[in-house]
Every structure is written in C-alpha cells, then in structure tokens.
XYZ file of N, CA and C in Angstrom:
243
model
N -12.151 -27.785 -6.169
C -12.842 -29.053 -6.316
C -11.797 -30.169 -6.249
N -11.980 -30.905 -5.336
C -11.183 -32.117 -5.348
C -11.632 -33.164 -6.305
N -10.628 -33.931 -6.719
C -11.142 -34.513 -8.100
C -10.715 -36.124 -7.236
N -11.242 -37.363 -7.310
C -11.311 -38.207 -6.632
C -11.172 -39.280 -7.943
N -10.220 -39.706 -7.603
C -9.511 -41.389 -9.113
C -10.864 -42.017 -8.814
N -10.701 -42.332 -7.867
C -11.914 -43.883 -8.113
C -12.965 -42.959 -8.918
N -13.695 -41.953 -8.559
C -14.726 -41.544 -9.889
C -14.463 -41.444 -11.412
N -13.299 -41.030 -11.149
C -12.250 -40.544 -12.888
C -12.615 -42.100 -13.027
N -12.051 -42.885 -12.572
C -12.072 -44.622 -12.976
C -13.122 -44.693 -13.457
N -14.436 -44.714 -13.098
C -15.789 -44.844 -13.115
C -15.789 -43.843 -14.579
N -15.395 -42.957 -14.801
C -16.003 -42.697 -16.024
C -15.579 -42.409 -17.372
N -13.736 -43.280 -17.015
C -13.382 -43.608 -17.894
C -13.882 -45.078 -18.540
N -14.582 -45.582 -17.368
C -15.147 -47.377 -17.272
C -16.420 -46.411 -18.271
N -16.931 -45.826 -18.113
C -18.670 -45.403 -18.685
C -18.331 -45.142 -20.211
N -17.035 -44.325 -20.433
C -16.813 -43.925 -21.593
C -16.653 -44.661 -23.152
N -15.675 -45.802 -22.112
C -15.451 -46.947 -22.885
C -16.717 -47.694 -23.075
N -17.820 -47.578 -22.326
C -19.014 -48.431 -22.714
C -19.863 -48.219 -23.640
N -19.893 -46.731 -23.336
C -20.687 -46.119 -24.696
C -19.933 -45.207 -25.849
N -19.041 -46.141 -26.083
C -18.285 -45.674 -27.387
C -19.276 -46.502 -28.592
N -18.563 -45.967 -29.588
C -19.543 -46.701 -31.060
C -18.815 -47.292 -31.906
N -19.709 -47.849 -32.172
C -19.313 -49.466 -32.962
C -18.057 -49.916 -33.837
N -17.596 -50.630 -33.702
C -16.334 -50.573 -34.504
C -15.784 -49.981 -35.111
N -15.518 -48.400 -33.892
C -14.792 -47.365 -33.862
C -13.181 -47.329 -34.510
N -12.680 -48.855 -34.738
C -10.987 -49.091 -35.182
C -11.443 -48.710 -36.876
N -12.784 -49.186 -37.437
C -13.262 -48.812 -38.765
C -13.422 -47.855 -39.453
N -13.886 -46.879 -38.521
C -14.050 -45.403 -39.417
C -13.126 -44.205 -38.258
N -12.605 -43.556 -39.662
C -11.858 -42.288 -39.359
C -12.686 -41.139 -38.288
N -12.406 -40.508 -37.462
C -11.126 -40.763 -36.495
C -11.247 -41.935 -36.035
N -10.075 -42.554 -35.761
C -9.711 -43.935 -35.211
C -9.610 -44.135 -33.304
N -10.940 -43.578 -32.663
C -10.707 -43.402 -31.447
C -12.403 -44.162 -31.056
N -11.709 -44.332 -29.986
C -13.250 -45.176 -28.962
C -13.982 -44.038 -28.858
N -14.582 -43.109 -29.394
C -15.646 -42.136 -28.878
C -17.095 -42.471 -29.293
N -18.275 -42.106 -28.493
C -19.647 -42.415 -28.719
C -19.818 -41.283 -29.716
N -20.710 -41.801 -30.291
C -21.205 -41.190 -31.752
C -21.975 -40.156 -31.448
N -21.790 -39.067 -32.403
C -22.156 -37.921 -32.163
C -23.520 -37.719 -31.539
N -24.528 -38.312 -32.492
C -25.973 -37.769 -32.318
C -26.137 -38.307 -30.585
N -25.550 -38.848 -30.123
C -25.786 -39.817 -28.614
C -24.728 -38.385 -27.991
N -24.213 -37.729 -28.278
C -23.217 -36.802 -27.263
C -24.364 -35.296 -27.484
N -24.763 -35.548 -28.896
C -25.598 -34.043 -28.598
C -26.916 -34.468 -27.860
N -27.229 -35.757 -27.929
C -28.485 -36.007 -27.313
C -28.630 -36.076 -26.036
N -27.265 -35.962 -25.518
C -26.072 -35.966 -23.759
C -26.594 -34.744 -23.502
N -26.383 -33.895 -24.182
C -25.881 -32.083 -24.081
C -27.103 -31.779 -24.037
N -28.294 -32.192 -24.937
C -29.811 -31.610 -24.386
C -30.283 -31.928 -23.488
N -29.972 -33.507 -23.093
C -30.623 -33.436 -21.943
C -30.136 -32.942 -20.647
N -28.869 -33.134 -20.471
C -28.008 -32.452 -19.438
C -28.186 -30.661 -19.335
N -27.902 -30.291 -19.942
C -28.442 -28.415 -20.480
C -29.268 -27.960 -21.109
N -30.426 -28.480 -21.660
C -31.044 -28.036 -22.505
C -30.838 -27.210 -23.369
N -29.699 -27.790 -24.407
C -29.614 -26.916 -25.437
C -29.772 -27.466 -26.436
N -30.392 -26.985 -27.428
C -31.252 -27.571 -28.836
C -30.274 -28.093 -29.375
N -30.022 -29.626 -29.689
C -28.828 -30.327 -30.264
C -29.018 -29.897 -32.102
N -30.111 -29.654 -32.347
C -29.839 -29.188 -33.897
C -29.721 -27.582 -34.184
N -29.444 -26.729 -32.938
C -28.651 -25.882 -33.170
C -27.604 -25.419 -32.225
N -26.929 -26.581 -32.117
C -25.741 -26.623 -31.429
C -24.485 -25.526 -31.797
N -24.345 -25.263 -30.891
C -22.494 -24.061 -30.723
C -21.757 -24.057 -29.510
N -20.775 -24.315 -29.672
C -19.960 -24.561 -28.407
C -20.002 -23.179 -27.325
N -20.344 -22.108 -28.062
C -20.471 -20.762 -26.970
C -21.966 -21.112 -26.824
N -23.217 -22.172 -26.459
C -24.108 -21.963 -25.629
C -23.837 -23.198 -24.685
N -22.633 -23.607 -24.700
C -22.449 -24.881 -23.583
C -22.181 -23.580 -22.383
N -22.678 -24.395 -21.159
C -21.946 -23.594 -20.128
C -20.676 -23.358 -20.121
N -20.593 -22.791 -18.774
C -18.728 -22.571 -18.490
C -18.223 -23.853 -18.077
N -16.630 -23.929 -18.313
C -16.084 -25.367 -18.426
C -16.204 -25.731 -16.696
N -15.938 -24.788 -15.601
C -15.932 -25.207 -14.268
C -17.402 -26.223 -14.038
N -18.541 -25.581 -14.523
C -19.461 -25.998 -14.805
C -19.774 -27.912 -15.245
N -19.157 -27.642 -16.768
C -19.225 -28.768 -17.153
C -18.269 -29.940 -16.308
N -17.324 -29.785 -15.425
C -16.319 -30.209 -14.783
C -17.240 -30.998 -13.678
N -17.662 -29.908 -12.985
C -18.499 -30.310 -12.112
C -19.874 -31.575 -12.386
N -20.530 -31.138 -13.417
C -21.401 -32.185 -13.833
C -21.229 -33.759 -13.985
N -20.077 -33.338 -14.425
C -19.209 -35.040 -15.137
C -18.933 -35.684 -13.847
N -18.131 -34.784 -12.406
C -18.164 -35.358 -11.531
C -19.289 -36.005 -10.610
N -20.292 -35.119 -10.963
C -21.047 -35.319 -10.081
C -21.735 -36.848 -10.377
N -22.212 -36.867 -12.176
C -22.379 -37.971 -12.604
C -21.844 -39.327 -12.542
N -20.360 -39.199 -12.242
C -19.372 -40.407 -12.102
C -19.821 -40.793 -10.690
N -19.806 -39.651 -9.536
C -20.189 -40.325 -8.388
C -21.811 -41.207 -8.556
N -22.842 -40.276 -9.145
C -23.857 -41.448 -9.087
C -24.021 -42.170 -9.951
N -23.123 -42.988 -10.862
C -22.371 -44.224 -11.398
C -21.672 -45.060 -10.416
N -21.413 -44.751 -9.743
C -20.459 -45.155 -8.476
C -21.267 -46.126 -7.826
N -21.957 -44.975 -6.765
C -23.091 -45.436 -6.115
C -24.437 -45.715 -6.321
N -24.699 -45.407 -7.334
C -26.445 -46.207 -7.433
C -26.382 -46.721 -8.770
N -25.043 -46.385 -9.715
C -24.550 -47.755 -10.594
C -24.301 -48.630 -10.821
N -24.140 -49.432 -11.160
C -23.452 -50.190 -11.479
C -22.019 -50.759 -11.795
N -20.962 -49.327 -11.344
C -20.035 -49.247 -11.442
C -18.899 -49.477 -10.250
C-alpha cells in the first residue's frame, strides 16, 4: 500500500479537529477526541458493540490501515479538506 502525505496531511488536519475540549486541562495532556466519540467511530466503522468493546474484536491492523486511508482520501475529495 502506498501511503500518500497529502492524505496523512488531511488526517492529521481531521484529527486535530475533532479533538476535545480543552484537552491542555485534563490528564493525559494530548489533543485526542474523547473517548465515547472514538468508540462511537469503531461502531460505526465495524460494527462492534462500543459497550462491549476489546481490542481483539477490532479487525486486523492492515485492515484498520487501510480504512483510515481510504477515509482521508474521501476527506480530500468530497471534503472539505
């Protein structure tokens, strides 16, 4: 899989958008979107029941690799990005 910057750009631009709220305030001290919005990512993207979440029913990582790309490209182009 060729991995293409201008998309990486695009969804490091997405990441930073939907981080949560005055993330410098509460411990960990990182721009990340708040949980219930990442498991609510993961059901709808895979359908896997976010209130009984486990990292062994996420797919395989090639998998998840692929998704993220695919998503950044249509951020790209029929985004706004």
């Amino acid at each position: 899989m060729e991995i293409k910057i201008s998309i990486l750009i695009v969804l490091i631009k997405y990441g930073w958008r939907v981080r949560r709220k005055k993330w410098w305030c509460r411990y960990p001290f990182l721009p990340v979107p708040p949980k219930e919005w990442v498991l609510w990512r993961i059901e709808t993207a895979w359908g896997i029941d976010s209130r009984e979440f486990g990292l062994s029913k996420l797919p395989p990582l090639k998998t998840i690799i692929k998704d993220l790309f695919s998503f950044g490209h249509f951020l790209k182009y029929v985004g706004r990005y």
